[in-house]
Coordinates of C-alpha atoms in Angstrom, one line a residue:
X1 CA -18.4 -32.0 -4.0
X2 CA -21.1 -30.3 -6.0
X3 CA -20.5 -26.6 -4.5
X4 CA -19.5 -23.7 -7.2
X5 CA -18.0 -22.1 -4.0
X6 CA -16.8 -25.1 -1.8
X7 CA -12.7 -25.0 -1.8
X8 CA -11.5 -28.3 0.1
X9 CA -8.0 -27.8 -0.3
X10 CA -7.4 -25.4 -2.6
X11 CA -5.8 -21.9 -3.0
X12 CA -3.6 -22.6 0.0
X13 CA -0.4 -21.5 -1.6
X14 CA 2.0 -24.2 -2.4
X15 CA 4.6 -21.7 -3.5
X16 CA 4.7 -19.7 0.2
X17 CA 6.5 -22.8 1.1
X18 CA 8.8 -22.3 -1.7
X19 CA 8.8 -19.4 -2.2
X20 CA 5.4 -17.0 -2.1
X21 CA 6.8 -14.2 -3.9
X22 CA 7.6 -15.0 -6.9
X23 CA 6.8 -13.2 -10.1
X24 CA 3.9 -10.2 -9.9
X25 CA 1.8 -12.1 -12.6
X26 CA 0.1 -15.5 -12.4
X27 CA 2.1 -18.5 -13.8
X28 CA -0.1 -21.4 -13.2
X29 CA -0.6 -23.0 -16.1
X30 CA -3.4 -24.6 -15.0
X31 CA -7.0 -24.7 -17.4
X32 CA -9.4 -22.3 -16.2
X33 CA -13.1 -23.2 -15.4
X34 CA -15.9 -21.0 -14.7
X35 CA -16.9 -19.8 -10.6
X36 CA -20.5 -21.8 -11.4
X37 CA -18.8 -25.0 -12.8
X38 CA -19.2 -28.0 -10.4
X39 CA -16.4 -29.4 -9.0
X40 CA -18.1 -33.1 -9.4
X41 CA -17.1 -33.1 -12.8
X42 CA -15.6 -36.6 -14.2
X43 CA -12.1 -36.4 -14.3
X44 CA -11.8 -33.1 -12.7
X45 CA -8.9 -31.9 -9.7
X46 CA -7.5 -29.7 -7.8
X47 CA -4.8 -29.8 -9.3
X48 CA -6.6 -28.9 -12.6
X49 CA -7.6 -25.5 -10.6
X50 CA -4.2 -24.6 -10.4
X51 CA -5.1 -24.7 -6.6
X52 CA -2.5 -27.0 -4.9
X53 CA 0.2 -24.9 -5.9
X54 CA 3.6 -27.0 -4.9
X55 CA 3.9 -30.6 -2.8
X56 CA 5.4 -29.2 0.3
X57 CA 2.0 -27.2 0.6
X58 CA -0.4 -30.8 -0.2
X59 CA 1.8 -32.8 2.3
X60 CA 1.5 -30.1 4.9
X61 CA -2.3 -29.9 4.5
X62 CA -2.3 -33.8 4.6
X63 CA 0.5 -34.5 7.3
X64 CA -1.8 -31.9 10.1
X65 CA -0.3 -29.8 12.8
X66 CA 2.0 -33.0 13.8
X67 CA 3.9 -34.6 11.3
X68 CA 6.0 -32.4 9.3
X69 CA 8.4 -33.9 6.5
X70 CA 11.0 -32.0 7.4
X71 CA 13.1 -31.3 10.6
X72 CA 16.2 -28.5 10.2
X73 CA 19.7 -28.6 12.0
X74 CA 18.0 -28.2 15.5
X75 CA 15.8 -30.8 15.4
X76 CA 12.8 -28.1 14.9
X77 CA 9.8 -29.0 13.2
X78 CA 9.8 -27.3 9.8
X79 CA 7.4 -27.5 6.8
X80 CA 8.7 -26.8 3.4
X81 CA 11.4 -24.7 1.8
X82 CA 14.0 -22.3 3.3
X83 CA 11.9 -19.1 3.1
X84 CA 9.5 -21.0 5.6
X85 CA 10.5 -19.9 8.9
X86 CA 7.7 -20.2 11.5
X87 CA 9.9 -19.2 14.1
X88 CA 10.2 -16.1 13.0
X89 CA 6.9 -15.3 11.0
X90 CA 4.7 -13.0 13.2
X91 CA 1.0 -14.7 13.9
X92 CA -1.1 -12.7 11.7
X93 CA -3.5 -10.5 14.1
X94 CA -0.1 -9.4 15.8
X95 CA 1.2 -8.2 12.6
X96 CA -2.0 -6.5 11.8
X97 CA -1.2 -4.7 15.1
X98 CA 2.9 -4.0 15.0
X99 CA 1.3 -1.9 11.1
X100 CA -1.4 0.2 13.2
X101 CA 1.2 1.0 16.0
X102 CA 4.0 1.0 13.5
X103 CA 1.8 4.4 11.4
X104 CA 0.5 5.7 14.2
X105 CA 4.2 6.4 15.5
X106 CA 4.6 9.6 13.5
X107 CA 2.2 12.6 13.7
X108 CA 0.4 12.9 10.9
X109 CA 0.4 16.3 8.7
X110 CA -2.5 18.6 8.9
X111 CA -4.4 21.3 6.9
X112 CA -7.1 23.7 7.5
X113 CA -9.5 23.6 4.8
X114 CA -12.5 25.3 3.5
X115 CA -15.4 23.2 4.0
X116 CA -15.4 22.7 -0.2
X117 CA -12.2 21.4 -0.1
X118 CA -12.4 19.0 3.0
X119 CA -14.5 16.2 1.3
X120 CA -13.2 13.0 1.5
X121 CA -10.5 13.8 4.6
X122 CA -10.2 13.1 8.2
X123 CA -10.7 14.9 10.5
X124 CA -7.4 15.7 12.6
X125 CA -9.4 17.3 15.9
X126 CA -12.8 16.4 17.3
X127 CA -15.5 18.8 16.2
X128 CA -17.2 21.0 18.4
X129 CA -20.2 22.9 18.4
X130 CA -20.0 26.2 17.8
X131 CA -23.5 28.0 18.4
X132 CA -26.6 26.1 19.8
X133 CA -28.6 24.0 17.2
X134 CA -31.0 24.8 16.5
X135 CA -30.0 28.4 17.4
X136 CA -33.6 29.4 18.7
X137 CA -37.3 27.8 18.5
X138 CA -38.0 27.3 16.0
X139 CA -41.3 26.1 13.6
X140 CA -40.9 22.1 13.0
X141 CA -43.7 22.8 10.3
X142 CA -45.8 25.3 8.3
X143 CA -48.6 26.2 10.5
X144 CA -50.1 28.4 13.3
X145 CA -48.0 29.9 15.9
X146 CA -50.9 29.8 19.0
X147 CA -50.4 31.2 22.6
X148 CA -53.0 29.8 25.2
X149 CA -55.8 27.2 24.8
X150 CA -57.9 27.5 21.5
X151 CA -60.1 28.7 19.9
X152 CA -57.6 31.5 18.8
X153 CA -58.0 34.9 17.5
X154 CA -55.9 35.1 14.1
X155 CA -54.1 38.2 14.0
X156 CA -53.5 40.6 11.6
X157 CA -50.4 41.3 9.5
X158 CA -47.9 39.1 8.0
X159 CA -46.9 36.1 8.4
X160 CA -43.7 34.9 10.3
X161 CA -41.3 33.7 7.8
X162 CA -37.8 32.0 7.7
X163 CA -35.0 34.4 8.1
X164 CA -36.7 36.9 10.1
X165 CA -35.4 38.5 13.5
X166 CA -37.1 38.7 16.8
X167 CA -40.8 39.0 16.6
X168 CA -43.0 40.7 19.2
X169 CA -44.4 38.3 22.5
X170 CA -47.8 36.3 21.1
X171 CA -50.7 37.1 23.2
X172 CA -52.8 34.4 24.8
X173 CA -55.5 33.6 23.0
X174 CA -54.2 34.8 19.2
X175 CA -52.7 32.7 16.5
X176 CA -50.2 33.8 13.7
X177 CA -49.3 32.2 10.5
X178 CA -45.6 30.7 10.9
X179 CA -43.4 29.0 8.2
X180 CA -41.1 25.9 8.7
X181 CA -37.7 27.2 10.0
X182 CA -39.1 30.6 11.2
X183 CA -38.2 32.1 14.7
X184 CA -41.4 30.9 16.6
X185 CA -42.2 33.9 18.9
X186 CA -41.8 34.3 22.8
X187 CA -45.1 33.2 24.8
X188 CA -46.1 30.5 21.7
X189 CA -47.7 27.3 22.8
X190 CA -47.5 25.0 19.9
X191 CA -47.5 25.3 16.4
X192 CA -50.4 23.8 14.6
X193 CA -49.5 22.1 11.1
X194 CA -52.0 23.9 8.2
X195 CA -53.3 20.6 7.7
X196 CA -54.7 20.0 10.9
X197 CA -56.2 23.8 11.3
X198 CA -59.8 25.3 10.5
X199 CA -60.2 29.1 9.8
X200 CA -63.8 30.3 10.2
X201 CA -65.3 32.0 6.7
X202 CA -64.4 35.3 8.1
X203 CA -61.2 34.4 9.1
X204 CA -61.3 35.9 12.7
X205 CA -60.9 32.7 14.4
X206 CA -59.0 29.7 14.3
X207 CA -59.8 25.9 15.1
X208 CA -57.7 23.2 16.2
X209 CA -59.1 19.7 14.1
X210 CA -57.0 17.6 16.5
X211 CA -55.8 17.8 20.5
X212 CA -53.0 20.4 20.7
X213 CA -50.0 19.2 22.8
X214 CA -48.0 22.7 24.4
X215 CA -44.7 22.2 22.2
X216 CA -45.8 20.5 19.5
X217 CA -44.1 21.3 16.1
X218 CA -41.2 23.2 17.9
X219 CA -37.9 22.7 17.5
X220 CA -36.5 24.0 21.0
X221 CA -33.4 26.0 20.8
X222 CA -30.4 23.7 21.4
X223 CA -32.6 20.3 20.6
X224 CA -30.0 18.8 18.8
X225 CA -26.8 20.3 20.3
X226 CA -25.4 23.1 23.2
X227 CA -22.7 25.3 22.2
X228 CA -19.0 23.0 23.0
X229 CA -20.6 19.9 22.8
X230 CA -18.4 17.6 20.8
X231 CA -20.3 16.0 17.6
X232 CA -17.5 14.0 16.4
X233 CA -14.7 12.2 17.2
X234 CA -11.3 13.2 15.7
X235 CA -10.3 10.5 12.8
X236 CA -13.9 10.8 11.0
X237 CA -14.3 10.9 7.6
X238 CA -15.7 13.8 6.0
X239 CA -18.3 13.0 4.0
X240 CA -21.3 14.9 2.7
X241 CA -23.3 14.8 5.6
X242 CA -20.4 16.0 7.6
X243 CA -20.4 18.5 5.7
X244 CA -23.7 19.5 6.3
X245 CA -23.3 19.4 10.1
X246 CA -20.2 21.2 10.2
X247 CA -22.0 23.6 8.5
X248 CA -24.7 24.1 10.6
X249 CA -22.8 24.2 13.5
X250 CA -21.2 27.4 12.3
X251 CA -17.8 26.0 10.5
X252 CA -16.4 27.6 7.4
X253 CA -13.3 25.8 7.7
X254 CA -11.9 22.0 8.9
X255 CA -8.7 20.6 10.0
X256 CA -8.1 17.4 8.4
X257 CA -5.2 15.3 8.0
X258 CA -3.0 15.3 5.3
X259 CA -3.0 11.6 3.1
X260 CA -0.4 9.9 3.2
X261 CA 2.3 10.1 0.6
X262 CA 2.7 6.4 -1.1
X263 CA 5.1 4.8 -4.1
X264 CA 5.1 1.8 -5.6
X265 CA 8.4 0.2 -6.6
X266 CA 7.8 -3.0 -9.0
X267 CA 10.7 -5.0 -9.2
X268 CA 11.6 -7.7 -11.7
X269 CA 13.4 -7.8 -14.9
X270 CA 11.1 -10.5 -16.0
X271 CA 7.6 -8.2 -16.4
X272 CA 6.3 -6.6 -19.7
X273 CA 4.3 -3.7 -19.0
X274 CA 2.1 -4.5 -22.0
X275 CA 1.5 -7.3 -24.7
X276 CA 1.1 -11.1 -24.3
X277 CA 3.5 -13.0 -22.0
X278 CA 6.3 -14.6 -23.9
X279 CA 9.9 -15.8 -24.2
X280 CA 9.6 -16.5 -20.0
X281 CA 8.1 -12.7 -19.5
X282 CA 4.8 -12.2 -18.2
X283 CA 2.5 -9.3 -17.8
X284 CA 3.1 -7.2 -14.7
X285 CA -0.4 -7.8 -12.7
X286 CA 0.9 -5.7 -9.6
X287 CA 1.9 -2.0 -11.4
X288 CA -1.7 -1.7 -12.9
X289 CA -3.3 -2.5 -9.2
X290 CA -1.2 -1.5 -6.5
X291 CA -1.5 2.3 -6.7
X292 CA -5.5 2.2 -7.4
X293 CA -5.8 -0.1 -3.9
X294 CA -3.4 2.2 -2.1
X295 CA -5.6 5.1 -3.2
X296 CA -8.9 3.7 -2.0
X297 CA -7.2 3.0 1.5
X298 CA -6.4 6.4 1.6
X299 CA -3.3 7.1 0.2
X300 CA -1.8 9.8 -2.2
X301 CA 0.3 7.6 -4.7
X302 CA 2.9 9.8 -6.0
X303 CA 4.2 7.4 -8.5
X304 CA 5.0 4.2 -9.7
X305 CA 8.2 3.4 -10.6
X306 CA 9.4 -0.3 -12.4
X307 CA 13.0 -1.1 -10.7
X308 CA 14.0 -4.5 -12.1
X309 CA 16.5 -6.7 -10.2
X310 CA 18.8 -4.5 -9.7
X311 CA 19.9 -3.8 -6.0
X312 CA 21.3 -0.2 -6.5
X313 CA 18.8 1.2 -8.0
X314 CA 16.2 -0.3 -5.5
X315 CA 18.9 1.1 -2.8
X316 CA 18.4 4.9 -4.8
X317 CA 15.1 4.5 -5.0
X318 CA 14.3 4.0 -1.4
X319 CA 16.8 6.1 0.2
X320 CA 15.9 9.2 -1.9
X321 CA 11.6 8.7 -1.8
X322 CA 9.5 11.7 -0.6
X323 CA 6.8 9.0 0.6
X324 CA 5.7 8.4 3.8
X325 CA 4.9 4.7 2.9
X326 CA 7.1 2.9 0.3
X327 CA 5.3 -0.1 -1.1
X328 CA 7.7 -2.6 -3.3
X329 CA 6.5 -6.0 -4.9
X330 CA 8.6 -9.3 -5.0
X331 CA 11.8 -9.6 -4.0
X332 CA 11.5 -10.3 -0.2
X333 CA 12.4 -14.1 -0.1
X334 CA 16.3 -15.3 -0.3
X335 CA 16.7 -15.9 -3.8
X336 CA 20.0 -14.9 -6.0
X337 CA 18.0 -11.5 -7.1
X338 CA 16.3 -10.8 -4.1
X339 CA 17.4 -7.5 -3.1
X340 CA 14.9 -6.2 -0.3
X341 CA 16.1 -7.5 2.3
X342 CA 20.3 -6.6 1.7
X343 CA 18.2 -3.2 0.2
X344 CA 17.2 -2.8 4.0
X345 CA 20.2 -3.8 5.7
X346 CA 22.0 -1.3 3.5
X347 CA 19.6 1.3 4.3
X348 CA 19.8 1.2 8.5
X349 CA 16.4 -0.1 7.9
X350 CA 14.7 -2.2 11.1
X351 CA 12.6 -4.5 10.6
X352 CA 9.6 -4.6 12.7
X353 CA 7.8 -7.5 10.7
X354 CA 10.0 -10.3 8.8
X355 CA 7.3 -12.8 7.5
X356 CA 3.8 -13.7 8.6
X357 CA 1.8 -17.0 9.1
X358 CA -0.4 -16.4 6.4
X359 CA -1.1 -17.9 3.5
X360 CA -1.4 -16.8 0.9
X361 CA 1.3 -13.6 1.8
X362 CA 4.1 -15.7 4.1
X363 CA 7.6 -13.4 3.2
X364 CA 5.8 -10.4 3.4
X365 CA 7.5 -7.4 5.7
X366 CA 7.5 -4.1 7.3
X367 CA 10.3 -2.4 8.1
X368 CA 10.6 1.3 9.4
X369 CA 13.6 3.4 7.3
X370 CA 16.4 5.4 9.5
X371 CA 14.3 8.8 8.8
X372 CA 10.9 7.1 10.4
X373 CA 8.9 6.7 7.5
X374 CA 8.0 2.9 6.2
X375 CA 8.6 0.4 3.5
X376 CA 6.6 -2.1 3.1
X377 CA 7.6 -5.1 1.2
X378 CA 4.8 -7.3 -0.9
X379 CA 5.5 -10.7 -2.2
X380 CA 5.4 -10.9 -6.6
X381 CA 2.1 -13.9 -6.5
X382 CA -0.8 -11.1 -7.0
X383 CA -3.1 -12.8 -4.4
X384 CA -0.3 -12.9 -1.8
X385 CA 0.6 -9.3 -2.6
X386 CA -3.1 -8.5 -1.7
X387 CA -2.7 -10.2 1.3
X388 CA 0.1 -8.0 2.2
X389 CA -1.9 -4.8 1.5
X390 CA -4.7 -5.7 3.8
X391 CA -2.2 -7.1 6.7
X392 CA 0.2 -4.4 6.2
X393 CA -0.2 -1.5 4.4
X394 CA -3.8 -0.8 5.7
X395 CA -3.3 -0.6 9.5
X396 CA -0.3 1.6 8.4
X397 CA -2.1 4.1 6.1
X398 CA -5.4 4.0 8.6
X399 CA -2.8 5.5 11.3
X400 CA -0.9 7.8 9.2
X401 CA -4.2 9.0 8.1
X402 CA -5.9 9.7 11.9
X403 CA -8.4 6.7 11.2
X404 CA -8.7 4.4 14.3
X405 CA -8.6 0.8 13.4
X406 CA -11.6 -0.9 12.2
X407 CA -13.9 -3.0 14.3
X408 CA -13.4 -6.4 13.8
X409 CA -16.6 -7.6 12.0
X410 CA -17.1 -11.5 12.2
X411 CA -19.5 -13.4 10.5
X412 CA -20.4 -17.2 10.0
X413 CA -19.3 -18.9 6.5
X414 CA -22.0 -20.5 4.4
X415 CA -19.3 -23.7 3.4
X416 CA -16.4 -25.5 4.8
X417 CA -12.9 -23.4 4.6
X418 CA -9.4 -25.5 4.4
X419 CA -7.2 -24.0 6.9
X420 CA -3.5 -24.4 6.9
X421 CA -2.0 -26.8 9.8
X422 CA -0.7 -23.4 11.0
X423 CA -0.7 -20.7 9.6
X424 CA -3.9 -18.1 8.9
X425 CA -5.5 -18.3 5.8
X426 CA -6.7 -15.1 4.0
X427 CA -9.8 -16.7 1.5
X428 CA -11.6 -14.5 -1.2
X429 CA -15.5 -14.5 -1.0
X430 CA -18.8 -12.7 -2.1
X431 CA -22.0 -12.3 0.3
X432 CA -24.5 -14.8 -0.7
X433 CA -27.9 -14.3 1.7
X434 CA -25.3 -12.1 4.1
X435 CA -22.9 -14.9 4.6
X436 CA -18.9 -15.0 3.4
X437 CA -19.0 -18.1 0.8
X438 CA -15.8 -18.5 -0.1
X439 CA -14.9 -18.4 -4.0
X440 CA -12.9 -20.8 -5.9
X441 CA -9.8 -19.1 -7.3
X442 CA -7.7 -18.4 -4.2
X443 CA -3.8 -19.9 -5.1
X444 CA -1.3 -17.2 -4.6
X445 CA -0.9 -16.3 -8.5
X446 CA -4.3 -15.9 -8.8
X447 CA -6.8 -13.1 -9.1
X448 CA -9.6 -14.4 -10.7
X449 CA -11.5 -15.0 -7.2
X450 CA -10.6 -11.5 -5.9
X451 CA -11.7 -9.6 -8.8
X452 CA -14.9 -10.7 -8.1
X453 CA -14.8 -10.8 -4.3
X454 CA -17.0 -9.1 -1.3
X455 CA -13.8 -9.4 0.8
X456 CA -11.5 -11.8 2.1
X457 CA -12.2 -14.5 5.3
X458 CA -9.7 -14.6 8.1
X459 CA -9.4 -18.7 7.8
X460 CA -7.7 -19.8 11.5
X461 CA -5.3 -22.6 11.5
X462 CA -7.5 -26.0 10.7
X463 CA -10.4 -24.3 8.7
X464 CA -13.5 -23.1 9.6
X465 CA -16.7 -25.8 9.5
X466 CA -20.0 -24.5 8.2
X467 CA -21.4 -21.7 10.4
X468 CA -18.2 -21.1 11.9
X469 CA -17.9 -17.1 12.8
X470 CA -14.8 -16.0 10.8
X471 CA -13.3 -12.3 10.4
X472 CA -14.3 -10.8 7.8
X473 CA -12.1 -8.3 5.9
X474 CA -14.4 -5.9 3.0
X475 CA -12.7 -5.1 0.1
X476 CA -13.1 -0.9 0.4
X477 CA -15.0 -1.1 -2.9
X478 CA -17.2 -4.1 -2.7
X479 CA -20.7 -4.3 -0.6
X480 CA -21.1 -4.9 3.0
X481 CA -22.9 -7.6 5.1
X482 CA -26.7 -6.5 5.7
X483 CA -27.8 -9.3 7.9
X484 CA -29.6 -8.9 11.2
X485 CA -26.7 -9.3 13.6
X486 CA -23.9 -8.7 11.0
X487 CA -21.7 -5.9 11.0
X488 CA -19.7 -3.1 8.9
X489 CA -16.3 -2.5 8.5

């Protein structure tokens, strides 16, 4: 294989089987090659990508849908370590959609907000139009304002300018000087653009250069809209041009919804918020990250707090949040300091998601507290955490902000994907001609592909072949798709 972007077997997360949550830094200790290296290298593997990430995951990948090593108590087919439990992971799109129902199950906050201050929200109610637009007729261009067929008489006096009130009835047969956006007076033909209009020397009489269409150059009152007809939807962005229209149709203020309140809650005594790893700590990749992505979906972070393994203060911490959306990191497998779960229990916390089929991301939850807000819990690998944001946390946030779920955009892959025997795989990739190609550095611990990525490919159980149509997830900071047929998220 010759392909900077090809990934066989790799990335599919070895340690979900074992595990996929362990610390919130990369420990692979794997030597690092650059994206554009080929993998046809002598003596190069997988293995030296730090890509296969534990044997449970390479026998799975080998063994197919069919032959598992393992069988539990039951005689059920398993694959890999306890915290593997495909009987109770949810399939991934069903997650996705337990998180949109799950936030759109409390009302969301609104505010009224002057139309300076709205930038940026959504809106909570569908705007209306408030006045006709435009409000009268209106001249499209600078120009003649002519009644009748030509040639015209050009009357005396001023001009017709922007701003002004009624003017008096045109007679047939006279033109008047108009300016773009002036009132265009009752009994007024068409408006003839300077450019295509001939004064005689003494300037008594006008002359059309080209064929003069009745309405030409007028904006007729209520072209655009009628008074009460709805513009936009509720759950719209405001953005500039928004702005602009609200404007125009005769808003000073909006009602938008309130973001959503968010913390993050990093557990692990074994993280070191700065410095090189050392002494069996490593950097905490997830503190530094978390926040920013939960801003860019729409959030209002209101803090970040380190916990460390230590179940009482995780308990405080949850129980005593002012956030609508708790986000914690590691800690959600079955391990000795594994407190999210028993952190849950503790709390009268259901559970609404208890593991996906995903990889990389398997032991990631949802869970809705006893007060109604939500906690979602993010495996420690960095990659896997990402793949709870976008499977979780984002359906959650896009309902507790008003948002409607996005339209599933799919689009066919440039390469050949691995799939997992069963499970979905979420694949880092950049755009290349308008197509996903998947990048290299996909394992769980890893976020070398991502910080490069367009987005990440929805890889279905088995792979995707070349040309395959895959879902497509865009990062909210990264380009778009611009083929002919593609689509936007």
């Amino acid at each position: 294989m010759t392909d900077p972007h090809a990934t066989g077997t790799d990335g599919t997360d070895g340690t979900d089987e074992t595990g996929d949550e362990t610390a919130p830094g990369s420990r692979s200790g794997s030597r690092s090659r650059g994206d554009a290296a080929g993998f046809g290298e002598p003596g190069w593997s997988k293995r030296d990508e730090g890509e296969i990430d534990g044997v449970d995951e390479a026998l799975a990948l080998v063994s197919g849908p069919g032959r598992s090593a393992h069988r539990d108590s039951a005689g059920r087919q398993t694959h890999g370590g306890a915290h593997d439990a495909p009987h109770r992971a949810r399939q991934w799109p069903d997650a996705r959609s337990v998180a949109a129902r799950a936030g759109g199950s409390r009302a969301p906050r609104t505010v009224r907000a002057p139309l300076a201050e709205a930038l940026g929200g959504v809106l909570a109610e569908p705007l209306g139009a408030l006045c006709d637009l435009p409000s009268f007729d209106t001249s499209a261009m600078d120009g003649w304002a002519v009644a009748g067929p030509g040639p015209w008489r050009i009357a005396s006096g001023e001009s017709i300018l922007a701003g002004h009130g009624d003017a008096a009835a045109l007679p047939d047969g006279t033109a008047l000087r108009i300016a773009t956006g002036a009132r265009v007076p009752p009994e007024t033909t068409a408006v003839i653009r300077s450019e295509h209009a001939r004064a005689e020397e003494d300037k008594r009489l006008l002359h059309a250069e080209r064929a003069v269409t009745p309405g030409q150059d007028i904006r007729p009152r209520g072209q655009e809209c009628r008074s009460g007809d709805r513009l936009l939807p509720a759950g719209t962005v405001v953005t500039p041009a928004v702005l602009g229209l609200a404007a125009a149709a005769g808003y000073d203020t909006l009602v938008t919804v309130v973001r959503p309140r968010a913390e993050v809650l990093v557990l692990g005594d074994e993280l070191l918020t700065g410095g090189l790893p050392h002494d069996g700590l490593i950097r905490d990749a997830l503190g530094p990250m978390i926040g920013p992505w939960l801003s860019s979906l729409g959030a209002d972070v209101l803090a970040t707090r380190r916990i460390g393994d230590d179940a009482d203060a995780l308990y405080r911490a949850v129980t005593t949040s002012d956030a609508d959306l708790i986000v914690t990191t590691g800690g959600t497998a079955a391990g000795p300091v594994d407190h999210v779960h028993p952190v849950l229990r503790r709390a009268g916390a259901e559970l609404l998601v208890d593991q996906v089929a995903v990889r990389p991301g398997h032991p990631m939850l949802l869970a809705r507290l006893a007060d109604g807000r939500h906690l979602v819990g993010l495996p420690g690998n960095p990659l896997a955490a990402v793949s709870g944001l976008l499977t979780l946390a984002e359906p959650v946030l896009r309902a507790l902000s008003g948002r409607g779920p996005v339209r599933p955009c799919r689009l066919p892959v440039r390469e050949a994907v691995q799939g997992h025997p069963h499970d979905t795989r979420l694949v880092p990739f950049v755009y290349e001609q308008g197509r996903p190609a998947p990048l290299r550095y996909n394992g769980p611990a890893m976020l070398r592909g991502v910080a490069t990525a367009d987005g990440l490919a929805v890889i279905p159980p088995g792979g995707a072949a070349p040309g395959d149509g895959v879902e497509v997830l865009d990062l909210p900071w990264a380009g778009r798709a611009t083929v002919e047929g593609g689509c936007f998220t």
